[in-house]
Amino acid sequence: MNTEDVVVPATGNDGELEVIEISVSVNSDVDVDETIVVLESDKATVEVPSPKQGKVLGISVSVGDKVKEGAAILTLELSSAVDSSDKNEPPQKRNPEPEPAPTPTPVDNKENKYLSQKDNAVSIPVTQGTVHAGPSVRKFSREHGVDLGRVSPSGPKHRILVEDVSAYIKQQVQHAQHSVGSTDSSMLINKALPDFSQYGKTSTSSMSSVQYKTAENMQRSWSVPHVTQFDEADITDMEVFRKQQKTIAESRGLKLTPIAFILKACAYALQALPQFNVSLDLSQKQLIQKHFIHIGFAVDTPHGLFVPVIRDVDQKNIWQLAAECQDLANRAKEKKLTPSEMQGGCFTVSSLGALGGTCFTPIVNTPEVAILGVSKAQMKPIYVEGDKFEARLMLPLSLSYDHRAVNGADGARFTTLLTKVMGDLRELLL
Ligand code: CAO
């Protein structure tokens, strides 16, 4: 077996150089002039090319080691066709990868074309070990503050090209511009996620625009100081009434569900307690009171969550509300809502009643200041008078509100009023 030890060549640098990258691994095949290690001094980065073609038998250095001219780097098992006369010559300019500007800047060692000055250096977290990039690419990335470990390589043998760094910078700039004026999307960007595939099989898919928008809205709303007030409305009589209307509803082509009554009850409570029908403008230290009652309701669809808004709920009767709910929910499922149909809400209802659950803590749909969560109605024994209990149908309500706009006592007033009007529809229907 014909072997050869490859050592650190003359680099024009008398001091120590740090091994910042090992570009090959044991048992890998290397060509003449292929980079085997990258060394760095405080002034320059040096790529050391292989003087021969062969297979790497062993590597004598590790990333972080400090080495000088003549120090052993690795041992090669030479290919049979190799001419051994050119042993350990200083690094020569080889057929470099295409590297647009900036080009490497030679330093005082005229022979060494691989050196690049480490000017304008900024502190970049360096991903160790797996980055393959030439000196000019490293210089370019340093100048722009790019961690090469985050850049996808497109060059031969997974080398990072200047174009790859440019594409990464462009992507980051576009993302930053997109975030401005919407929400603080940077908060949505995960810091570095672990590689989950080390724990088991994974797969990746892109988020839909609806999913991403929902995530942005939730992130923004999450900054609101929330309180959730729970209560239960006795809807036994309301349900008797609703069921009595079923045939009429069918003749109108409608499905009359509790949501129409809930919307009407919310409009009633918003009229009685207008402090829930505001938005806060803290930058102007202003409270914006709305003198209209537009209520959104969450619709679960295969494409994600939509919140169409019904205008002037206080001025509409139960049939009108049921018809609008049905139309908007159907069109949400078909992705046929217009943007204006999802804007202008003062308050939101999120009904999970058909799905189950005893209560939940909905997130306020900012800049609104309150949202009502509705869970599944259940028959419960309710204490009525004397020692008597009656079976009543109880509807769980969860009112979340922005505690900067609404006081706790008002939260309790709001749910108490809701339970009152849902328990006795007469006031509501007048
Ligand atoms: N308790 C018990 N039963 C209820 C109920 C409740 N709170 N609310 C509805 N139901 C019943 C309905 O009466 C209907 O039964 P009947 O046919 O016997 O009358 C059945 O459940 C199905 O109702 P529905 O879901 O078709 O209609 P709906 O008007 O109650 O709801 C809508 C419409 C659009 C609100 C609902 O389809 C929906 O999308 N809900 C999910 C909202 C959501 O995802 N919220 C979370 C947002 S935050 O992540």
Coordinates of C-alpha atoms and ligand atoms in Angstrom, one line a residue:
M1 CA 0.0 0.0 0.0
N2 CA 1.5 3.3 -1.1
T3 CA 0.7 6.0 1.6
E4 CA 1.6 9.6 2.1
D5 CA 1.4 11.9 5.1
V6 CA 0.0 15.3 4.3
V7 CA 1.3 18.1 6.4
V8 CA 0.5 21.8 6.8
P9 CA 2.2 23.5 3.9
A10 CA 4.0 26.9 3.9
T11 CA 1.2 29.5 4.2
G12 CA 3.3 32.6 4.7
N13 CA 2.1 32.7 8.3
D14 CA 4.7 32.0 10.9
G15 CA 2.3 31.7 13.8
E16 CA -0.3 29.2 14.6
L17 CA -3.3 28.5 12.5
E18 CA -6.6 27.2 13.8
V19 CA -8.3 24.3 12.1
I20 CA -11.7 25.6 11.4
E21 CA -13.0 22.9 9.1
I22 CA -12.1 19.4 8.2
S23 CA -13.5 18.9 4.7
V24 CA -12.9 15.2 4.3
S25 CA -13.5 12.1 6.5
V26 CA -11.8 8.8 7.0
N27 CA -12.2 6.5 4.1
S28 CA -13.4 9.3 1.8
D29 CA -11.7 9.6 -1.7
V30 CA -10.0 12.8 -2.4
D31 CA -8.8 14.3 -5.7
V32 CA -5.7 16.3 -6.3
D33 CA -6.4 19.9 -5.2
E34 CA -9.5 19.0 -3.3
T35 CA -9.7 21.0 -0.1
I36 CA -8.9 18.7 2.9
V37 CA -8.8 21.3 5.8
V38 CA -9.4 25.0 6.2
L39 CA -7.1 26.9 8.6
E40 CA -7.5 30.3 9.9
S41 CA -5.2 32.8 11.6
D42 CA -6.2 36.2 13.0
K43 CA -5.6 37.6 9.5
A44 CA -6.5 35.0 7.0
T45 CA -8.3 31.9 6.0
V46 CA -6.4 29.2 4.2
E47 CA -7.8 26.2 2.3
V48 CA -5.3 23.4 2.2
P49 CA -5.7 21.3 -1.0
S50 CA -4.8 17.6 -1.2
P51 CA -1.4 17.2 -3.0
K52 CA -2.4 13.8 -4.3
Q53 CA -5.4 11.7 -5.3
G54 CA -6.2 8.9 -2.9
K55 CA -8.2 7.6 0.1
V56 CA -8.1 9.2 3.6
L57 CA -6.7 6.6 6.0
G58 CA -6.6 8.7 9.1
I59 CA -6.9 12.3 10.2
S60 CA -4.5 13.8 12.7
V61 CA -6.2 17.0 13.5
S62 CA -9.6 18.1 14.9
V63 CA -11.6 21.3 14.5
G64 CA -10.2 23.9 17.0
D65 CA -6.6 22.5 17.0
K66 CA -3.8 25.0 16.5
V67 CA -1.2 23.9 13.9
K68 CA 2.0 25.2 12.3
E69 CA 3.8 24.5 9.1
G70 CA 4.8 20.9 8.9
A71 CA 2.2 19.6 11.3
A72 CA 0.6 16.3 10.2
I73 CA -2.9 16.7 8.8
L74 CA -3.8 13.3 7.5
T75 CA -2.6 10.1 5.9
L76 CA -3.5 9.2 2.3
E77 CA -3.5 5.8 0.6
L78 CA -2.4 6.9 -2.8
S79 CA -4.2 5.9 -5.9
S80 CA -2.1 3.7 -8.2
A81 CA -2.0 6.3 -11.0
V82 CA -0.5 9.0 -8.7
D83 CA 2.8 10.5 -9.6
S84 CA 4.5 11.1 -6.3
S85 CA 6.9 13.8 -7.5
D86 CA 4.8 16.7 -6.4
K87 CA 4.7 15.8 -2.8
N88 CA 3.5 18.5 -0.3
E89 CA 4.0 21.5 -2.6
P90 CA 2.7 24.8 -1.3
P91 CA -0.9 25.4 -2.1
Q92 CA -1.4 26.4 -5.7
K93 CA -4.2 28.1 -7.3
R94 CA -6.5 25.4 -8.5
N95 CA -9.6 25.3 -10.6
P96 CA -11.6 27.2 -8.0
E97 CA -15.3 27.0 -7.7
P98 CA -17.1 29.9 -9.4
E99 CA -16.8 32.7 -6.9
P100 CA -18.2 36.1 -7.8
A101 CA -17.0 39.1 -6.0
P102 CA -15.5 39.7 -3.6
T103 CA -12.4 37.8 -4.7
P104 CA -9.8 36.6 -2.2
T105 CA -7.3 39.3 -1.3
P106 CA -3.8 38.0 -1.3
V107 CA -1.7 38.9 1.8
D108 CA 2.1 39.2 2.0
N109 CA 2.8 35.6 0.9
K110 CA 2.7 36.0 -2.9
E111 CA 2.6 32.3 -3.5
N112 CA -0.5 31.8 -1.4
K113 CA -3.6 32.6 -3.5
Y114 CA -5.9 31.1 -1.0
L115 CA -5.6 33.7 1.7
S116 CA -8.3 36.1 2.3
Q117 CA -8.1 39.0 4.7
K118 CA -10.4 38.8 7.6
D119 CA -11.4 42.4 7.5
N120 CA -14.7 43.8 8.7
A121 CA -15.1 40.7 10.7
V122 CA -18.3 40.5 12.7
S123 CA -19.2 38.0 15.3
I124 CA -20.9 35.1 13.6
P125 CA -21.8 31.9 15.4
V126 CA -19.9 29.3 13.4
T127 CA -21.5 25.9 12.8
Q128 CA -18.6 23.6 13.2
G129 CA -17.5 20.7 11.2
T130 CA -19.9 20.4 8.3
V131 CA -19.6 23.6 6.4
H132 CA -17.8 23.5 3.1
A133 CA -17.0 26.9 1.6
G134 CA -14.1 28.7 0.0
P135 CA -12.3 31.7 1.6
S136 CA -14.1 34.3 -0.5
V137 CA -17.5 32.7 0.5
R138 CA -16.4 32.8 4.1
K139 CA -15.3 36.4 3.7
F140 CA -18.5 37.4 2.1
S141 CA -20.6 35.7 4.8
R142 CA -18.6 37.3 7.5
E143 CA -19.1 40.7 6.0
H144 CA -22.8 40.1 5.9
G145 CA -23.1 38.5 9.3
V146 CA -24.3 35.2 7.9
D147 CA -23.8 31.9 9.8
L148 CA -22.8 29.6 7.0
G149 CA -24.3 26.7 9.0
R150 CA -27.7 28.1 8.1
V151 CA -27.0 28.3 4.3
S152 CA -28.1 25.5 2.0
P153 CA -25.2 24.5 -0.3
S154 CA -25.7 24.1 -4.0
G155 CA -22.1 23.6 -5.1
P156 CA -20.3 20.3 -5.9
K157 CA -19.8 18.1 -2.8
H158 CA -22.1 20.2 -0.8
R159 CA -20.0 23.3 -1.0
I160 CA -21.6 26.7 -0.3
L161 CA -21.2 29.2 -3.1
V162 CA -21.5 33.0 -2.9
E163 CA -24.8 32.7 -4.7
D164 CA -26.1 30.5 -1.8
V165 CA -25.2 33.1 0.7
S166 CA -26.8 35.8 -1.4
A167 CA -30.0 33.7 -1.7
Y168 CA -30.0 33.3 2.1
I169 CA -29.6 37.0 2.7
K170 CA -32.4 37.8 0.2
Q171 CA -34.7 35.3 1.9
Q172 CA -34.0 36.8 5.3
V173 CA -34.6 40.4 4.1
Q174 CA -37.8 39.4 2.4
H175 CA -39.0 37.8 5.5
A176 CA -38.1 40.8 7.6
Q177 CA -39.9 43.2 5.2
H178 CA -43.0 41.0 5.2
S179 CA -43.1 41.1 9.0
V180 CA -43.0 44.9 9.2
G181 CA -46.5 46.3 9.8
S182 CA -48.2 43.0 10.3
T183 CA -47.5 41.3 13.6
D184 CA -44.1 40.8 15.2
S185 CA -43.6 37.7 13.1
S186 CA -40.1 37.3 14.3
M187 CA -41.7 36.0 17.5
L188 CA -43.2 33.2 15.3
I189 CA -39.8 32.1 14.1
N190 CA -38.6 29.2 16.1
K191 CA -35.1 29.7 17.4
A192 CA -33.2 26.6 16.4
L193 CA -35.5 23.5 16.5
P194 CA -33.9 20.2 17.5
D195 CA -33.5 17.6 14.8
F196 CA -36.6 15.6 15.6
S197 CA -35.7 12.9 13.1
Q198 CA -33.1 11.7 15.7
Y199 CA -36.1 10.6 17.8
G200 CA -38.1 8.9 15.0
K201 CA -39.6 9.4 11.5
T202 CA -40.7 12.9 10.6
S203 CA -42.1 14.6 7.6
T204 CA -42.5 18.3 6.7
S205 CA -45.2 20.3 4.9
S206 CA -45.7 24.0 4.3
M207 CA -48.2 25.9 6.4
S208 CA -51.2 27.2 4.4
S209 CA -51.6 31.0 4.3
V210 CA -54.7 30.6 6.6
Q211 CA -52.7 28.6 9.1
Y212 CA -49.9 31.1 9.1
K213 CA -52.2 34.1 9.4
T214 CA -54.1 32.4 12.3
A215 CA -50.7 31.8 14.0
E216 CA -49.8 35.5 13.5
N217 CA -53.1 36.7 14.9
M218 CA -52.9 34.3 17.9
Q219 CA -49.4 35.4 18.6
R220 CA -50.5 39.1 18.6
S221 CA -53.6 38.4 20.7
W222 CA -51.5 36.4 23.2
S223 CA -49.8 39.5 24.4
V224 CA -53.2 40.7 25.8
P225 CA -53.6 40.2 29.5
H226 CA -56.5 37.7 29.6
V227 CA -59.0 36.8 32.2
T228 CA -61.6 34.1 31.6
Q229 CA -64.9 34.2 33.4
F230 CA -66.9 30.9 33.5
D231 CA -70.7 30.6 33.9
E232 CA -73.6 28.3 32.9
A233 CA -76.8 29.4 31.3
D234 CA -80.0 27.4 31.8
I235 CA -81.2 26.9 28.2
T236 CA -83.9 24.3 28.9
D237 CA -86.7 26.6 27.8
M238 CA -84.6 28.0 25.0
E239 CA -84.1 24.5 23.6
V240 CA -87.8 23.7 23.9
F241 CA -88.6 26.9 21.9
R242 CA -85.8 26.1 19.4
K243 CA -87.1 22.6 18.8
Q244 CA -90.7 23.9 18.4
Q245 CA -89.4 26.1 15.5
K246 CA -87.7 23.3 13.7
T247 CA -90.5 22.7 11.2
I248 CA -90.8 26.3 10.4
A249 CA -87.0 26.5 10.1
E250 CA -87.0 23.7 7.6
S251 CA -89.7 25.3 5.6
R252 CA -87.4 28.4 5.4
G253 CA -84.5 26.2 4.3
L254 CA -82.8 26.8 7.6
K255 CA -81.2 24.8 10.4
L256 CA -81.9 26.6 13.6
T257 CA -79.1 25.9 16.1
P258 CA -78.3 27.6 19.4
I259 CA -75.7 30.0 17.7
A260 CA -78.4 32.4 16.5
F261 CA -79.8 32.8 20.1
I262 CA -76.3 33.1 21.5
L263 CA -75.4 35.9 19.0
K264 CA -78.6 37.7 19.9
A265 CA -77.9 37.4 23.6
C266 CA -74.3 38.7 23.1
A267 CA -75.7 41.7 21.2
Y268 CA -78.0 42.4 24.1
A269 CA -75.2 42.2 26.7
L270 CA -72.9 44.4 24.5
Q271 CA -75.7 47.1 24.4
A272 CA -76.2 46.9 28.2
L273 CA -72.4 46.9 28.9
P274 CA -70.8 49.0 26.2
Q275 CA -67.4 48.8 28.0
F276 CA -67.1 45.5 26.1
N277 CA -67.6 47.2 22.8
V278 CA -64.4 49.1 22.6
S279 CA -60.9 48.9 21.3
L280 CA -57.8 50.3 23.0
D281 CA -55.4 52.6 21.3
L282 CA -52.6 52.7 23.9
S283 CA -50.3 54.7 21.6
Q284 CA -52.8 57.5 21.7
K285 CA -54.0 56.7 25.2
Q286 CA -57.5 56.4 23.7
L287 CA -60.5 54.2 24.2
I288 CA -62.5 53.8 20.9
Q289 CA -66.2 53.2 21.7
K290 CA -68.1 51.5 18.9
H291 CA -71.7 52.5 18.4
F292 CA -72.5 49.5 16.3
I293 CA -72.7 45.8 17.1
H294 CA -71.0 43.5 14.6
I295 CA -70.2 40.1 15.9
G296 CA -67.8 37.5 14.5
F297 CA -68.2 33.8 14.9
A298 CA -65.5 31.1 14.5
V299 CA -66.0 28.6 11.8
D300 CA -63.9 25.4 11.7
T301 CA -63.2 24.3 8.1
P302 CA -60.8 21.8 6.5
H303 CA -58.7 24.8 5.4
G304 CA -58.4 26.3 8.8
L305 CA -60.2 28.7 11.1
F306 CA -62.3 31.6 9.6
V307 CA -64.2 34.3 11.5
P308 CA -67.0 35.9 9.4
V309 CA -68.6 38.9 10.9
I310 CA -72.4 39.5 11.1
R311 CA -73.2 43.2 11.0
D312 CA -75.8 44.9 13.2
V313 CA -76.7 41.8 15.2
D314 CA -78.8 43.9 17.6
Q315 CA -81.1 44.9 14.7
K316 CA -81.6 41.4 13.3
N317 CA -84.1 38.7 14.4
I318 CA -83.4 35.1 15.1
W319 CA -84.3 34.0 11.6
Q320 CA -82.1 36.5 9.9
L321 CA -79.2 35.6 12.2
A322 CA -79.7 31.9 11.5
A323 CA -79.8 32.5 7.8
E324 CA -76.6 34.6 7.8
C325 CA -74.8 32.2 10.0
Q326 CA -75.6 29.3 7.7
D327 CA -74.6 31.3 4.6
L328 CA -71.4 32.6 6.0
A329 CA -70.4 29.2 7.6
N330 CA -71.1 27.5 4.2
R331 CA -69.1 30.0 2.3
A332 CA -66.2 29.8 4.8
K333 CA -66.0 26.1 4.2
E334 CA -65.9 26.7 0.5
K335 CA -63.3 29.5 0.9
K336 CA -65.7 32.0 -0.6
L337 CA -65.7 34.7 2.0
T338 CA -64.6 38.1 1.0
P339 CA -62.0 39.9 3.2
S340 CA -64.6 42.5 4.1
E341 CA -66.9 39.8 5.5
M342 CA -64.2 39.0 8.0
Q343 CA -63.6 42.5 9.2
G344 CA -65.2 45.0 11.5
G345 CA -66.1 42.7 14.4
C346 CA -66.7 44.2 17.9
F347 CA -66.8 40.8 19.7
T348 CA -66.4 37.1 18.8
V349 CA -68.3 33.9 19.6
S350 CA -66.5 30.6 19.4
S351 CA -68.9 27.7 19.7
L352 CA -67.5 24.3 20.3
G353 CA -70.9 23.1 21.5
A354 CA -71.4 20.5 18.8
L355 CA -68.0 19.0 19.5
G356 CA -68.0 18.6 23.3
G357 CA -65.9 19.8 26.2
T358 CA -67.0 21.4 29.5
C359 CA -65.3 24.8 29.1
F360 CA -62.2 26.4 27.5
T361 CA -60.2 29.6 27.6
P362 CA -60.7 31.4 24.2
I363 CA -58.2 34.0 23.1
V364 CA -59.4 37.5 22.5
N365 CA -59.5 38.4 18.8
T366 CA -57.6 41.7 19.1
P367 CA -58.3 44.6 18.7
E368 CA -61.6 43.4 20.1
V369 CA -61.6 43.2 23.9
A370 CA -63.7 40.1 24.6
I371 CA -64.7 36.7 23.2
L372 CA -67.3 34.2 24.3
G373 CA -66.5 30.5 24.2
V374 CA -69.5 28.1 24.2
S375 CA -69.2 24.5 25.2
K376 CA -71.6 21.5 25.0
A377 CA -74.9 21.9 26.8
Q378 CA -75.4 19.1 29.4
M379 CA -78.4 18.0 31.5
K380 CA -77.6 18.6 35.1
P381 CA -79.4 18.4 38.4
I382 CA -80.0 22.0 39.4
Y383 CA -81.2 23.0 42.9
V384 CA -84.4 25.0 42.6
E385 CA -86.2 25.5 45.8
G386 CA -86.7 23.8 49.2
D387 CA -84.9 20.4 48.8
K388 CA -85.8 20.0 45.2
F389 CA -83.5 19.4 42.2
E390 CA -84.6 19.7 38.6
A391 CA -83.0 18.3 35.5
R392 CA -82.0 21.4 33.5
L393 CA -80.0 21.8 30.3
M394 CA -77.0 23.9 31.2
L395 CA -74.9 25.7 28.6
P396 CA -71.2 26.3 29.7
L397 CA -70.0 29.8 28.8
S398 CA -66.3 31.0 28.9
L399 CA -65.9 34.7 28.5
S400 CA -62.3 35.8 28.0
Y401 CA -61.6 39.5 28.1
D402 CA -58.7 42.0 27.8
H403 CA -58.2 43.0 31.4
R404 CA -56.7 46.3 30.3
A405 CA -60.1 47.3 29.0
V406 CA -62.5 45.4 31.1
N407 CA -62.7 45.0 34.9
G408 CA -63.3 41.6 36.6
A409 CA -66.6 42.8 38.0
D410 CA -67.9 43.7 34.5
G411 CA -66.8 40.3 33.3
A412 CA -69.0 38.7 35.9
R413 CA -71.8 41.2 35.0
F414 CA -71.6 40.2 31.3
T415 CA -71.9 36.5 31.9
T416 CA -74.6 36.9 34.5
L417 CA -76.6 39.0 32.0
L418 CA -76.0 36.4 29.3
T419 CA -77.3 33.6 31.5
K420 CA -80.3 35.7 32.4
V421 CA -81.4 36.4 28.8
M422 CA -80.7 32.9 27.6
G423 CA -82.7 31.5 30.6
D424 CA -85.6 33.7 29.7
L425 CA -85.9 34.6 26.0
R426 CA -88.8 36.9 26.4
E427 CA -86.6 40.0 27.0
L428 CA -84.3 39.0 24.2
L429 CA -87.1 38.6 21.6
L430 CA -88.8 41.9 22.3
Ligands
CAO1 N1 -74.5 22.3 23.1 C1 -75.1 21.2 22.6 N2 -75.4 21.0 21.3 C2 -75.1 22.0 20.5 C3 -74.4 23.1 20.9 C4 -74.2 23.3 22.3 N3 -73.5 24.3 22.7 N4 -74.2 23.9 19.8 C5 -74.7 23.3 18.8 N5 -75.2 22.1 19.1 C6 -75.8 21.1 18.3 C7 -76.7 21.8 17.3 O1 -78.0 22.1 17.8 C8 -76.8 20.7 16.2 O2 -77.7 19.7 16.7 P1 -79.2 19.5 16.1 O3 -79.0 19.2 14.6 O4 -79.8 18.4 16.8 O5 -79.9 20.8 16.3 C9 -75.4 20.1 16.3 O6 -74.9 20.4 17.5 C10 -74.5 20.6 15.2 O7 -74.5 22.0 15.1 P2 -73.6 22.7 14.0 O8 -72.2 22.6 14.4 O9 -74.0 22.2 12.7 O10 -74.1 24.2 14.1 P3 -73.8 25.4 15.1 O11 -74.7 26.4 14.7 O12 -73.8 25.0 16.5 O13 -72.3 25.8 14.8 C11 -70.5 26.8 13.7 C12 -71.9 26.5 13.6 C13 -70.0 27.4 12.4 C14 -70.2 27.7 14.9 C15 -69.7 25.4 13.9 O14 -70.0 24.6 12.8 C16 -68.3 25.6 14.0 O15 -67.5 25.7 13.1 N6 -67.8 25.5 15.3 C17 -66.3 25.5 15.6 C18 -65.8 26.8 16.0 C19 -64.4 26.8 16.4 O16 -63.6 26.1 15.8 N7 -64.0 27.5 17.5 C20 -62.7 27.5 17.9 C21 -62.0 28.7 17.5 S1 -60.5 29.0 18.3 O17 -59.6 27.8 17.9

